[in-house]
Coordinates of C-alpha atoms and ligand atoms in Angstrom, one line a residue:
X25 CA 92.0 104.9 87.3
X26 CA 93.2 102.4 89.2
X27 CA 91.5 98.9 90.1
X28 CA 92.3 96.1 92.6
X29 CA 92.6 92.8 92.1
X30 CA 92.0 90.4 94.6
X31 CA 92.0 86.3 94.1
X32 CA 90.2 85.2 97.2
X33 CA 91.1 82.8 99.5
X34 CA 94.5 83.3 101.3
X35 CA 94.3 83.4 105.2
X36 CA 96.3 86.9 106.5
X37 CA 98.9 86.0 109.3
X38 CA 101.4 88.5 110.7
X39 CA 101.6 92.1 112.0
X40 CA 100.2 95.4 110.8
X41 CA 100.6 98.9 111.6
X42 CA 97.3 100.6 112.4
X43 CA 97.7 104.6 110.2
X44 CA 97.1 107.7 111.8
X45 CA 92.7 108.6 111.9
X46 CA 91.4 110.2 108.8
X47 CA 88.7 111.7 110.7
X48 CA 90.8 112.7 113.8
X49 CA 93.6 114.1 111.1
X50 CA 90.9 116.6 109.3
X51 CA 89.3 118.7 112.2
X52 CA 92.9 119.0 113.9
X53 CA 94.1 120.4 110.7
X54 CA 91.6 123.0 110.3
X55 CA 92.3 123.7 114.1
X56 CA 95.6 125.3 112.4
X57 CA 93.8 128.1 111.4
X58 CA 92.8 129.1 114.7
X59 CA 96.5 129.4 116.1
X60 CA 99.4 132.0 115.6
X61 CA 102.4 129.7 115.4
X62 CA 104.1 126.6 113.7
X63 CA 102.0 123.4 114.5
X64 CA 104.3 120.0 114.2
X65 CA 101.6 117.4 113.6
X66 CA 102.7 113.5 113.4
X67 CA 101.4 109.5 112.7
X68 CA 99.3 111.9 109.7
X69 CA 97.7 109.4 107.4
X70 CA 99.1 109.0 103.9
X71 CA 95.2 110.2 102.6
X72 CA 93.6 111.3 99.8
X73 CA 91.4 113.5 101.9
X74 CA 94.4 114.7 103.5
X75 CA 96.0 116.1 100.7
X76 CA 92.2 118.4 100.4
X77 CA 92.5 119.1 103.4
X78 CA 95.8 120.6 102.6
X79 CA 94.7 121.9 99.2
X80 CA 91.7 123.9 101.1
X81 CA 94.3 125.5 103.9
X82 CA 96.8 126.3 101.5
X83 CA 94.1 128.1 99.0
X84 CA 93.5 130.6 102.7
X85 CA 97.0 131.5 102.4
X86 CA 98.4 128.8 105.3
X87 CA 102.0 128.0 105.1
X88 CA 102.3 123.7 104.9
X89 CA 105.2 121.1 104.8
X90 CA 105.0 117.5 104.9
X91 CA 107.9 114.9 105.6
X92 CA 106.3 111.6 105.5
X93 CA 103.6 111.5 108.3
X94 CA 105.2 114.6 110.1
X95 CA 103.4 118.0 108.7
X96 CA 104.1 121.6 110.0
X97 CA 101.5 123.8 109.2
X98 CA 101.6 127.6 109.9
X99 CA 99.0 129.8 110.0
X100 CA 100.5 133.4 111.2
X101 CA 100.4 135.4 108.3
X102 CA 97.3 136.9 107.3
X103 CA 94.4 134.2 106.1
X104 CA 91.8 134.5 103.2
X105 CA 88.2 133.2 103.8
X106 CA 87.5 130.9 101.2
X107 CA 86.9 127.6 100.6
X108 CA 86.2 127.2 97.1
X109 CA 83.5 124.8 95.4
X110 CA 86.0 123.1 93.5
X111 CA 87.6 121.4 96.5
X112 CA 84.7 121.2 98.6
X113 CA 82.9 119.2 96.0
X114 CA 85.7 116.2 96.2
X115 CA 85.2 116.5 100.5
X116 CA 82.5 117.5 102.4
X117 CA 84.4 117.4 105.6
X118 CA 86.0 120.7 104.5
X119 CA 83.3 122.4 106.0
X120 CA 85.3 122.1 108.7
X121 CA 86.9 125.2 108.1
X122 CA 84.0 127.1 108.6
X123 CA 83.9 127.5 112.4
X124 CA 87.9 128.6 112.9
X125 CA 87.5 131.2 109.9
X126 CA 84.4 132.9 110.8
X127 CA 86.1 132.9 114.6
X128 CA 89.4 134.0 113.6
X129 CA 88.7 135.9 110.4
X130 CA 85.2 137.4 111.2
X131 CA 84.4 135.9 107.8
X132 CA 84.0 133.0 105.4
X133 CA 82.5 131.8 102.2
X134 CA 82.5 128.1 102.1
X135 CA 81.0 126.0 99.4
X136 CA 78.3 124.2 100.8
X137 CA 78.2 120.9 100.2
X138 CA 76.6 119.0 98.4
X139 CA 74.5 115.5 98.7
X140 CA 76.7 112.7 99.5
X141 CA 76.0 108.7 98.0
X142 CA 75.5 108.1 101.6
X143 CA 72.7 110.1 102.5
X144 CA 71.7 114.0 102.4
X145 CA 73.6 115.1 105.2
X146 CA 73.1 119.0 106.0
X147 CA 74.7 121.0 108.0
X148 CA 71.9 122.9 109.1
X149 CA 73.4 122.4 113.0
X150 CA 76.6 123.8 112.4
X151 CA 75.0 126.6 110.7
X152 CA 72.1 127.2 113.7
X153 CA 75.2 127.4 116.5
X154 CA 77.3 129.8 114.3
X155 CA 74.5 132.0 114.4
X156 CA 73.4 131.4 118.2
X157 CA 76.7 132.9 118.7
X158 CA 76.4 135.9 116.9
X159 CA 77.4 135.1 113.2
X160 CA 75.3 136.1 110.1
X161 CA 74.7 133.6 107.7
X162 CA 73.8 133.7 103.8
X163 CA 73.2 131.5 101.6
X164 CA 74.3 132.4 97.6
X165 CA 75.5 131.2 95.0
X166 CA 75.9 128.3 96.4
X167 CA 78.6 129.2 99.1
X168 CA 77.6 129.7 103.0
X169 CA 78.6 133.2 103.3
X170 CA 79.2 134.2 107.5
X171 CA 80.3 137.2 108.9
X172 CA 80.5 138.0 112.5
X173 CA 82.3 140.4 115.4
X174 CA 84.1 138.1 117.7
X175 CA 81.8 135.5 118.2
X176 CA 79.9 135.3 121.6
X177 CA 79.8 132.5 123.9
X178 CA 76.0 130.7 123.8
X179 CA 74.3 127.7 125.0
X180 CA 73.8 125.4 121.7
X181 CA 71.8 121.8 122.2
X182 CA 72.1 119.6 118.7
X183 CA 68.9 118.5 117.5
X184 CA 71.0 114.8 116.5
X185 CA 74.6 114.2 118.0
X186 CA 76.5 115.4 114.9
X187 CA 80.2 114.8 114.6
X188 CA 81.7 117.8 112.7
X189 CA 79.0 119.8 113.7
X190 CA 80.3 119.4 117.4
X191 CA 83.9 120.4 115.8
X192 CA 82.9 123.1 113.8
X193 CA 81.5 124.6 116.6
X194 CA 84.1 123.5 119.3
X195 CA 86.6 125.2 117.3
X196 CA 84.8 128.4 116.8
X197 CA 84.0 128.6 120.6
X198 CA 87.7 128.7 121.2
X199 CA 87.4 132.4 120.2
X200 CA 84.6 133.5 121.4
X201 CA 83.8 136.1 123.8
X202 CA 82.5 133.8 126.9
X203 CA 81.0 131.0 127.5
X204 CA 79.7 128.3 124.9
X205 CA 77.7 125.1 126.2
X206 CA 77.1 122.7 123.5
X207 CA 74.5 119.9 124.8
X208 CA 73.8 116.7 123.2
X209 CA 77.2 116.7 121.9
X210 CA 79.4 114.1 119.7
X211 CA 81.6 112.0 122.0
X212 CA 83.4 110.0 119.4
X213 CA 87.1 110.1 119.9
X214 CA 88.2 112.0 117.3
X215 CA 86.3 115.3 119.0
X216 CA 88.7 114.3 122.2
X217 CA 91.7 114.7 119.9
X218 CA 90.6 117.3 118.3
X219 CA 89.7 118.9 121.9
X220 CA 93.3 117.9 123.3
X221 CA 95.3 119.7 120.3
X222 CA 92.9 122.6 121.5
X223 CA 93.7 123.2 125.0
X224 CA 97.0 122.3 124.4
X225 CA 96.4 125.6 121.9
X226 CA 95.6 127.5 124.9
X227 CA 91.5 126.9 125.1
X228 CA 89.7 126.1 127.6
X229 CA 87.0 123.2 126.7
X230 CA 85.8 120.7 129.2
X231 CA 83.5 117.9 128.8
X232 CA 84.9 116.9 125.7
X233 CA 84.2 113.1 125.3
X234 CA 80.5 113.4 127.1
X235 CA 77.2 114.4 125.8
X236 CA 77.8 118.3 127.2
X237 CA 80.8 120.4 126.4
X238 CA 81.6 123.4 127.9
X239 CA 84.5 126.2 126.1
X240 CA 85.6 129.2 128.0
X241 CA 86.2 131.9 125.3
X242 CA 90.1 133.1 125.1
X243 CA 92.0 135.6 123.6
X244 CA 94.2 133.6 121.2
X245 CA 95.7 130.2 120.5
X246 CA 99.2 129.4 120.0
X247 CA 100.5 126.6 118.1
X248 CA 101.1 123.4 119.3
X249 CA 102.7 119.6 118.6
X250 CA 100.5 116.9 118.2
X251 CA 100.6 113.0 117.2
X252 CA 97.3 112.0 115.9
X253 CA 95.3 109.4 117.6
X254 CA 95.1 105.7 115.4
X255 CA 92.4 105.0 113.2
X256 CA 89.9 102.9 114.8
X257 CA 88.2 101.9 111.6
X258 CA 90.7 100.7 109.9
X259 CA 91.6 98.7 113.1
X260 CA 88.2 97.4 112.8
X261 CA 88.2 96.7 108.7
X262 CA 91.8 94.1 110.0
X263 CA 89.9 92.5 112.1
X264 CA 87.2 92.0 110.2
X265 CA 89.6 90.7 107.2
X266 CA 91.1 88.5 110.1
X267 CA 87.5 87.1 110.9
X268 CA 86.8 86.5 107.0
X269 CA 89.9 85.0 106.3
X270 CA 90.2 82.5 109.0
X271 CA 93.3 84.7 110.0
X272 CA 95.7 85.6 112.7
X273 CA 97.4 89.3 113.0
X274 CA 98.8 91.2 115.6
X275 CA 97.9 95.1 114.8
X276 CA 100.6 97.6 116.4
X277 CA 98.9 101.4 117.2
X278 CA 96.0 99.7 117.5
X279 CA 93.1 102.4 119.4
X280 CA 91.1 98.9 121.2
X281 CA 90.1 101.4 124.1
X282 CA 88.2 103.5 121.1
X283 CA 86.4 100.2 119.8
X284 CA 84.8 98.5 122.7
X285 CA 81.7 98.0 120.4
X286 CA 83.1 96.8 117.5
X287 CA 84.9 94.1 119.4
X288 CA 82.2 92.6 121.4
X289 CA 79.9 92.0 118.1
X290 CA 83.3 90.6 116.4
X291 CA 83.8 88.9 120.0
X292 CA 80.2 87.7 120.1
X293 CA 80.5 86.7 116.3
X294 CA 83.2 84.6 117.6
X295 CA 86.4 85.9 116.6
X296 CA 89.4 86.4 119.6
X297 CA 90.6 89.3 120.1
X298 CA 93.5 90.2 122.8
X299 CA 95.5 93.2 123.9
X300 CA 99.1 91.6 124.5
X301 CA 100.0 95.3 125.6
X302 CA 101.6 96.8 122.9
X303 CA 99.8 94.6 119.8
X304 CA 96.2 93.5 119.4
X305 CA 96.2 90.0 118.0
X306 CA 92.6 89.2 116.3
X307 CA 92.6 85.7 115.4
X308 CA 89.2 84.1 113.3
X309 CA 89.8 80.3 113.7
X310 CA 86.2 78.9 113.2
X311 CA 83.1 79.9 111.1
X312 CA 81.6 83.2 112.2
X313 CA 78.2 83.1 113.8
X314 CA 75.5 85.9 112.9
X315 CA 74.7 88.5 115.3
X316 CA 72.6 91.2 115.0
X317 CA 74.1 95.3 114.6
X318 CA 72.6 98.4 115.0
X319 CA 75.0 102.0 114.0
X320 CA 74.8 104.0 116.6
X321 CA 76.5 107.6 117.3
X322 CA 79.5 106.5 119.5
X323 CA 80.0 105.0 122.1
X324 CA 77.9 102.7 119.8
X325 CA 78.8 100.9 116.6
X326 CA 80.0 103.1 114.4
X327 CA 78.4 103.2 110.9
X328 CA 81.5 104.0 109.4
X329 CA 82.0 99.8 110.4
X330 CA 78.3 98.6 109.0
X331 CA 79.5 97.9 105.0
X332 CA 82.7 95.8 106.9
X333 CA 80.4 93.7 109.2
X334 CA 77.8 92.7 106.8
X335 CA 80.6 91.4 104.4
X336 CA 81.3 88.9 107.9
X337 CA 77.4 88.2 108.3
X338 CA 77.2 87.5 105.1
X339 CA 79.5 84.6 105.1
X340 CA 78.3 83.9 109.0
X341 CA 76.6 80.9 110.4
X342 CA 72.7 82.1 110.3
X343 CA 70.6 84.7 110.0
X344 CA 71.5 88.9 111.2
X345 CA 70.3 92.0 110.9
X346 CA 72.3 95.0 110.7
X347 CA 69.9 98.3 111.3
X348 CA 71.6 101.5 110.3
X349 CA 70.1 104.4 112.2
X350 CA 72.7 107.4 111.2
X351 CA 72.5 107.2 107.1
X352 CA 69.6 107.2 104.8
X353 CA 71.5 105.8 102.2
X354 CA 74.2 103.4 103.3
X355 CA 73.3 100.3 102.4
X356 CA 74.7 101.1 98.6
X357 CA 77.2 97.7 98.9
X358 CA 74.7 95.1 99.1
X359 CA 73.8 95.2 95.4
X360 CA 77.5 94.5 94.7
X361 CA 77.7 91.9 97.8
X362 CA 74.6 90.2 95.9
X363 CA 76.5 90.0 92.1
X364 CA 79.3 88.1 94.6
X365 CA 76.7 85.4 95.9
X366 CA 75.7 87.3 99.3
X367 CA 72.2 86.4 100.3
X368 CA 70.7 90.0 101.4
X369 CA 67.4 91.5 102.0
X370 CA 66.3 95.4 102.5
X371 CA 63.8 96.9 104.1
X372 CA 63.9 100.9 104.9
X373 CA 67.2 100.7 107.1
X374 CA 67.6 97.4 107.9
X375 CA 69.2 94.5 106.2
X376 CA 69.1 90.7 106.7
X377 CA 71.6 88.8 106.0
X378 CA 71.5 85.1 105.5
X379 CA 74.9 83.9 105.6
X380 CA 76.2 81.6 102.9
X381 CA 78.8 78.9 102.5
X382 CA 81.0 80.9 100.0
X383 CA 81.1 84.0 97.8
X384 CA 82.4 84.4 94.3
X385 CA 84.4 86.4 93.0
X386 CA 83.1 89.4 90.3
X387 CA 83.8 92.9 89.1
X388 CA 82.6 95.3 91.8
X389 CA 82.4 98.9 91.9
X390 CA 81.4 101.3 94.7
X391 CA 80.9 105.2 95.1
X392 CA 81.4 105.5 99.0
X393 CA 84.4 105.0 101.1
X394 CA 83.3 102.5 103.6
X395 CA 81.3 100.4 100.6
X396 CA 84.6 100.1 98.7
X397 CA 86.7 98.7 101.9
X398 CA 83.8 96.2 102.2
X399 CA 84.4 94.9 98.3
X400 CA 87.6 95.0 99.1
X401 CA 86.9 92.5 102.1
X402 CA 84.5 90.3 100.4
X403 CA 87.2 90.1 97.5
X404 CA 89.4 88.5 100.2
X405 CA 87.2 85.5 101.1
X406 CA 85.4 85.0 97.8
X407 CA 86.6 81.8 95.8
X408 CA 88.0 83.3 92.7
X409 CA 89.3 86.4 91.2
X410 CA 87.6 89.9 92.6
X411 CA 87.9 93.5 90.9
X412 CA 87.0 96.3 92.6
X413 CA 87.1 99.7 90.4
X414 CA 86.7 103.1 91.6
X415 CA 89.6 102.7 94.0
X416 CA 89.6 106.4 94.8
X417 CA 87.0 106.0 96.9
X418 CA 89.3 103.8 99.2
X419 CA 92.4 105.9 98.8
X420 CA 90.3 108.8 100.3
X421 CA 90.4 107.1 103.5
X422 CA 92.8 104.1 103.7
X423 CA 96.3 104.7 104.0
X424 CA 97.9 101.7 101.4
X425 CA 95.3 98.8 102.0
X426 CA 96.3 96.9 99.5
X427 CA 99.7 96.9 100.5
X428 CA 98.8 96.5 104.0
X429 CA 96.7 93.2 103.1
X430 CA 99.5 92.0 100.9
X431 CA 101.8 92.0 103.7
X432 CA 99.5 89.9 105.5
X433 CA 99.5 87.1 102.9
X434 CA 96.6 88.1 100.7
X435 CA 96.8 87.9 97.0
X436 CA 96.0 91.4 96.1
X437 CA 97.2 93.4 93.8
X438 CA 96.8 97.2 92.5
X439 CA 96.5 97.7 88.0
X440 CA 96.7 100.5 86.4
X441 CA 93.7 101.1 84.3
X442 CA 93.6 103.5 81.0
X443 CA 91.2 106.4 81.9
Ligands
EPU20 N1 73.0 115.9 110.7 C1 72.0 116.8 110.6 N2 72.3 118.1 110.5 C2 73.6 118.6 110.6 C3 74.6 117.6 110.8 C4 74.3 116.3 110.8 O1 70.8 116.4 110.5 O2 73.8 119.8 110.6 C5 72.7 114.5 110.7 C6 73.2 113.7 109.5 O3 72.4 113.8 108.4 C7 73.4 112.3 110.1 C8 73.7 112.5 111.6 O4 73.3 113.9 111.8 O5 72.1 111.6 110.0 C9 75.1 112.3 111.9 O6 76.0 113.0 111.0 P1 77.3 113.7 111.4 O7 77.2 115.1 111.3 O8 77.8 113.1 112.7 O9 78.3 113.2 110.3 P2 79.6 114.0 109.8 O10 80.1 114.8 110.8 O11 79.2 114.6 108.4 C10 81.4 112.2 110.5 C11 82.4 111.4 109.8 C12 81.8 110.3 108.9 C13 81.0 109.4 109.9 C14 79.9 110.3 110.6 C15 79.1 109.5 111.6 C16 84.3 113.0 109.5 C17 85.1 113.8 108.6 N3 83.3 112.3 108.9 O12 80.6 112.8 109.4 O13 82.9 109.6 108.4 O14 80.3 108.5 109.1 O15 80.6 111.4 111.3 O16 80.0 108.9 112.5 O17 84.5 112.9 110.7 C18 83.8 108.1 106.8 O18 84.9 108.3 107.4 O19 83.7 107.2 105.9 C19 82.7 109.0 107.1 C20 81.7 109.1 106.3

C-alpha cells in the first residue's frame, strides 16, 4: 500500500491542469449501456473509480478501450444484468447502472450497497422512481433484483435532492414509454453533463440543471462523442492548497462557472481568485480569515469541499463553523486534523474551528476520499514531515495529486509500503 509523504511548508507557484470530473465521468459511462453504437468519450480522469466503473460494464458484456483519457466504449452486442457484489462493494456509485439496465434490459440484479464511512446513504429514491414507473423490485440475497416491460413515463418528486438518484432515474426515463417528471431534482453539473451526452444520444430531457426535469420517452439511443466536463473539486482542493500555502497558480480547464460558491467563501476568506480567460489564477498572499460554511445540495457548497475548507479554517484568523447538512458522518478528518495541532470542536453536524498559528506534522490515515485530500492539504502547510496512509482512498478520486502538487513546488512524495 502506498503512503505519501509530505514535508510542509513550501509555497506552490505555477500552472496546473484541472482532470476530467470523477463524478461527471461515472453516470456518462453507464449512460453507454443505454445506446446502440460506439461512444468516443475524452478529458476521462485517470481514476481509480474509473477503472470500476469499467470493471462493472465490462462484467455486462460491454466492449471498452482506453487510450490515455480517450475511451470507446460499445455497447451493441447483447448485455448481461449484473452487477456483482464484488465490485459494488469497492464503489457505491455503481448503482448507477441500475436505471439504463432495467430500461434497456427489462432486468437487473445489482448489489446493493452497502454503508459508506460517510454516512448510511440508501437508495431508497432511486428504488421508489423505478417502481413509479412500472419496475418490480426485490430485495435478496443482498442484490436489488428489478424487472420491468418497457418502463412507463411517471411523475417522480425526491423526498431530498439526491444526485445519482436523479441520474439513475434520468437515464432510465430515456427509455420509457412517455413522459417522466422528476421534481425536486439534483441540479449539480454533473447531471447537465450527463443530460447533454443524453440528448445528444437521441433523448429528449429538459430542465436539466433546475429543480424539475422533464424526459420524453424514445425509442432508442444512439451512440455519441463526448469530452467530459472538468472536475470542480479538485479545482477547489488547488485553491484551497493555494490559500494554505500562501501560493500562486494559474489552473487551465478550470470549471469557475460550476464553483461560484466555493469561491466566494475562499473570496470572503480572503484569497484572489481571477479568470484571465483561459486560466484561473488563485493567489493566497495574507493569512486566511474564518468564515462560516454550511454544505448545501448545489448550487450551494458542496460537501464533497467541507474536509478541504476546514483544513483552511483551521489555520484561519478566528473562529468558524462549518455545518454539514448532506452527511451524517463526515466529519471523520477532524480526529486526524486534531493529532496535527488543529483546534476543533463537534457538536451533531457542526464544527468549530479555532484557527491556530501552525500545524504539525504526524502520521495520518483516512477511510473516505474527500478526508484523505484534506490530510493531504494539511500535510502541505504543517511545519514538519506529514504521512498520510491509505492513499487508495485518494487515488479513487484524484487523478495524480501528488504529482500535481509536486509540480507546483511542494515537497511531496509517493513510498511504496510492504502490504
Ligand atoms: N438520500 C436518501 N435516499 C436516496 C438517495 C439519497 O435519503 O435514495 C440522501 C443521502 O443519504 C444524502 C442525500 O440524500 O443525505 C444526498 O445524497 P446523494 O444521493 O445526492 O449522494 P450520491 O448521489 O450518493 C453524489 C456524489 C458524492 C457527493 C454527493 C452529494 C457521485 C458518484 N457521488 O453521491 O460524491 O458527495 O452526491 O453531492 O456523484 C465524492 O466524490 O467524494 C462523493 C462522495
Amino acid at each position: 500500500m502506498d503512503k505519501i509523504v509530505i514535508k510542509g511548508g513550501e509555497r506552490l507557484i505555477g500552472e496546473v491542469e484541472v482532470s476530467g470530473s470523477k463524478n461527471a465521468a461515472l453516470p456518462i459511462f453507464a449512460a453507454s449501456l443505454l445506446a446502440e453504437g460506439s461512444n468516443l468519450f475524452t478529458n476521462v480522469p485517470h481514476l481509480m473509480d474509473v477503472r470500476t466503473i469499467v470493471k462493472v460494464l465490462k462484467n455486462l458484456g460491454i466492449k471498452i478501450s482506453e487510450d490515455g483519457g480517450t475511451y470507446r466504449i460499445d455497447a451493441t452486442e447483447a448485455l448481461g444484468y449484473e452487477a456483482p457484489y464484488d465490485l459494488v462493494k469497492t464503489m457505491r456509485a455503481s448503482i448507477l447502472v441500475l436505471g439504463p439496465l432495467v430500461a434497456r434490459m427489462r432486468r437487473a440484479a445489482v448489489s446493493l450497497p452497502g454503508g459508506c464511512a460517510i454516512g448510511a446513504r440508501p437508495i431508497n429514491l432511486h428504488l421508489r422512481g423505478l417502481e413509479a414507473m412500472g419496475a418490480k423490485i426485490e430485495l435478496r440475497h443482498g442484490y436489488i433484483e428489478a424487472k420491468a416491460d418497457r418502463l412507463k413515463g411517471a411523475q417522480i418528486s425526491f423526498d431530498t435532492p439526491t444526485v445519482t438518484g436523479t441520474e439513475n432515474l434520468m437515464m432510465a426515463a430515456t427509455l420509457a414509454e412517455g413522459k417522466t417528471i422528476l421534481q425536486n431534482a439534483a441540479m449539480e453539473p454533473e447531471v447537465v453533463d450527463l443530460a447533454d451526452v443524453l440528448n445528444k444520444m437521441g433523448a429528449k430531457i429538459t430542465g436539466a440543471g433546475t429543480k424539475l426535469i422533464e424526459i420524453e420517452g424514445v425509442e432508442s439511443l444512439e451512440a455519441v462523442e463526448h469530452s467530459i466536463i472538468p472536475d470542480r473539486i479538485e479545482a477547489g482542493t488547488l485553491m484551497v492548497a493555494a490559500g494554505l500555502t500562501r501560493g500562486n497558480i494559474r489552473m487551465l480547464n478550470c470549471p469557475l462557472f460550476h464553483m461560484e460558491a466555493v469561491v466566494h467563501k475562499l473570496k470572503e476568506a480572503g484569497m484572489e481568485i481571477e479568470s484571465d480567460g483561459e486560466g484561473v489564477r488563485a493567489v493566497g498572499n495574507k493569512r486566511i480569515r474564518s468564515v462560516d460554511v454550511k454544505t448545501q445540495p448545489y448550487p450551494g457548497f458542496p460537501t464533497d469541499m467541507q474536509a478541504q475548507f476546514m483544513v483552511l479554517m483551521s489555520l484561519a484568523k478566528g473562529l468558524s463553523v462549518i455545518s454539514e447538512t448532506i452527511f451524517e458522518n463526515r466529519f471523520i478528518h477532524v480526529s486526524e486534523l486534531k493529532r496535527m495541532g488543529a483546534d476543533i470542536g463537534i457538536q451533531g453536524n457542526t464544527a468549530v474551528i479555532q484557527g491556530v498559528g501552525n500545524l504539525s506534522g504526524a502520521p495520518v490515515m483516512a477511510t473516505d476520499l474527500r478526508a484523505s485530500a484534506s490530510l493531504v492539504l494539511a500535510g502541505l502547510a504543517a511545519a514538519g514531515m506529514t504521512e498520510v496512509s491509505r492513499v487508495y482512498h485518494l487515488d479513487r478520486g484524484y487523478e495524480a495529486l501528488d504529482k500535481k502538487l509536486a509540480k507546483l513546488g511542494a515537497d511531496i512524495k509517493r513510498v511504496r509500503e510492504p502490504d
